[in-house]
């Protein structure tokens, strides 16, 4: 049985990311099975449980409170968020497990950044996300 997994990485600076935007996940580094990258989202197809682990290195344009929240099908995943306050570069680790109940429909996973000050933008220096079907 082939294990389903996906590893994406974005190592180029993404600048000017505004509050409420999806974080760019880059490109596929490793892939096997029923998980794929679709734009700034990950599509997990197939019934079962999935483990998601992500790391995002971010720098706000000004000292601010920054949050990265994971979403599945447009709904925030409880507890799947990282945050920091201040200026300078910070890393936000996020991990969670979810269940895809339908064997034919896929679940869409994305990560969105929010800032306390509406005019703050964020630079993303690095993003790495692994999704593995358990």
Short mmCIF file of C-alpha atoms in Angstrom, two decimals:
data_model
loop_
_atom_site.label_atom_id
_atom_site.label_comp_id
_atom_site.label_asym_id
_atom_site.label_seq_id
_atom_site.Cartn_x
_atom_site.Cartn_y
_atom_site.Cartn_z
CA UNK A 1 0.00 0.00 0.00
CA UNK A 2 1.40 3.38 -1.01
CA UNK A 3 1.43 5.99 1.73
CA UNK A 4 -0.18 9.31 0.78
CA UNK A 5 1.91 12.36 1.61
CA UNK A 6 2.79 15.81 0.38
CA UNK A 7 5.69 18.10 1.25
CA UNK A 8 5.59 21.68 -0.05
CA UNK A 9 8.14 24.45 0.43
CA UNK A 10 8.41 28.12 -0.42
CA UNK A 11 11.91 29.47 0.19
CA UNK A 12 11.65 32.68 -1.80
CA UNK A 13 10.63 35.90 -0.07
CA UNK A 14 6.95 36.70 -0.59
CA UNK A 15 6.45 40.36 0.28
CA UNK A 16 3.44 42.60 0.82
CA UNK A 17 1.09 39.89 2.10
CA UNK A 18 -1.97 41.67 3.52
CA UNK A 19 -4.05 40.62 6.50
CA UNK A 20 -6.62 37.95 5.60
CA UNK A 21 -4.55 36.51 2.73
CA UNK A 22 -3.60 32.89 2.16
CA UNK A 23 0.10 32.23 2.66
CA UNK A 24 1.94 31.00 -0.46
CA UNK A 25 2.94 27.36 -0.09
CA UNK A 26 5.46 27.28 -2.94
CA UNK A 27 5.89 24.08 -4.86
CA UNK A 28 5.79 20.33 -4.35
CA UNK A 29 9.03 18.84 -3.04
CA UNK A 30 7.74 15.30 -2.41
CA UNK A 31 4.40 13.73 -3.32
CA UNK A 32 2.79 10.31 -3.18
CA UNK A 33 -0.84 9.26 -3.30
CA UNK A 34 -4.02 11.28 -3.01
CA UNK A 35 -2.73 14.65 -1.73
CA UNK A 36 -1.92 17.53 -4.09
CA UNK A 37 -1.10 21.23 -4.22
CA UNK A 38 -3.71 23.43 -5.90
CA UNK A 39 -2.66 27.09 -5.99
CA UNK A 40 -2.23 28.27 -2.39
CA UNK A 41 -4.26 25.31 -1.06
CA UNK A 42 -3.64 21.64 -0.47
CA UNK A 43 -6.25 19.14 -1.62
CA UNK A 44 -6.48 15.94 0.43
CA UNK A 45 -8.64 13.33 -1.34
CA UNK A 46 -9.60 10.02 0.13
CA UNK A 47 -11.39 8.92 3.26
CA UNK A 48 -9.39 8.87 6.48
CA UNK A 49 -7.32 10.84 8.96
CA UNK A 50 -4.58 13.28 7.94
CA UNK A 51 -1.71 14.82 9.91
CA UNK A 52 -0.72 18.37 8.90
CA UNK A 53 2.50 20.04 10.07
CA UNK A 54 3.48 23.51 8.89
CA UNK A 55 6.17 26.09 9.65
CA UNK A 56 5.98 29.68 8.45
CA UNK A 57 8.76 32.26 8.89
CA UNK A 58 7.25 35.75 8.81
CA UNK A 59 8.25 39.36 9.34
CA UNK A 60 5.63 42.10 9.80
CA UNK A 61 6.22 45.52 8.22
CA UNK A 62 5.78 47.15 11.66
CA UNK A 63 5.66 45.85 15.22
CA UNK A 64 2.30 44.05 15.36
CA UNK A 65 0.40 40.98 16.55
CA UNK A 66 0.42 38.37 13.75
CA UNK A 67 -1.59 35.13 13.59
CA UNK A 68 -1.44 32.22 11.15
CA UNK A 69 -4.62 30.11 11.14
CA UNK A 70 -5.23 26.80 9.33
CA UNK A 71 -8.50 26.37 7.45
CA UNK A 72 -10.25 23.31 6.05
CA UNK A 73 -12.86 23.98 3.38
CA UNK A 74 -12.94 27.64 4.47
CA UNK A 75 -13.54 26.90 8.16
CA UNK A 76 -10.92 27.67 10.82
CA UNK A 77 -9.50 24.54 12.44
CA UNK A 78 -9.83 24.83 16.24
CA UNK A 79 -6.41 25.16 17.89
CA UNK A 80 -4.51 25.08 14.57
CA UNK A 81 -2.90 28.48 14.76
CA UNK A 82 0.33 30.17 15.67
CA UNK A 83 0.90 33.76 16.68
CA UNK A 84 3.52 36.25 17.77
CA UNK A 85 3.79 39.93 18.67
CA UNK A 86 6.50 42.40 17.86
CA UNK A 87 8.83 43.29 15.03
CA UNK A 88 11.46 41.17 13.32
CA UNK A 89 11.35 37.64 11.96
CA UNK A 90 9.39 34.91 13.77
CA UNK A 91 8.50 31.29 13.05
CA UNK A 92 4.93 30.04 13.47
CA UNK A 93 4.65 26.24 13.80
CA UNK A 94 1.19 24.72 13.30
CA UNK A 95 0.08 21.09 13.51
CA UNK A 96 -3.27 19.32 13.58
CA UNK A 97 -5.14 16.16 12.59
CA UNK A 98 -8.37 16.13 10.61
CA UNK A 99 -10.76 13.55 9.22
CA UNK A 100 -12.00 13.45 5.64
CA UNK A 101 -15.24 11.46 5.84
CA UNK A 102 -16.11 11.21 2.16
CA UNK A 103 -14.01 8.89 -0.03
CA UNK A 104 -14.65 10.92 -3.21
CA UNK A 105 -14.74 14.58 -2.16
CA UNK A 106 -11.51 16.22 -1.11
CA UNK A 107 -10.77 18.59 1.74
CA UNK A 108 -9.03 21.86 0.94
CA UNK A 109 -6.39 23.07 3.44
CA UNK A 110 -4.95 26.58 3.50
CA UNK A 111 -3.17 28.88 5.92
CA UNK A 112 -4.15 32.54 6.35
CA UNK A 113 -2.33 35.38 8.05
CA UNK A 114 -4.01 38.14 10.04
CA UNK A 115 -2.56 41.23 11.68
CA UNK A 116 -3.96 43.44 14.44
CA UNK A 117 -3.22 46.61 12.45
CA UNK A 118 -5.07 46.61 9.11
CA UNK A 119 -2.25 48.36 7.23
CA UNK A 120 0.48 45.93 8.31
CA UNK A 121 1.85 43.70 5.58
CA UNK A 122 3.88 40.54 6.11
CA UNK A 123 6.95 39.14 4.37
CA UNK A 124 7.17 35.36 4.28
CA UNK A 125 10.77 34.15 4.15
CA UNK A 126 9.97 30.43 4.32
CA UNK A 127 7.04 28.03 4.37
CA UNK A 128 7.17 24.26 4.75
CA UNK A 129 4.08 22.07 5.01
CA UNK A 130 3.78 18.29 5.28
CA UNK A 131 0.44 16.48 4.96
CA UNK A 132 0.37 12.74 5.60
CA UNK A 133 -2.55 10.35 5.46
CA UNK A 134 -2.52 8.20 8.59
#
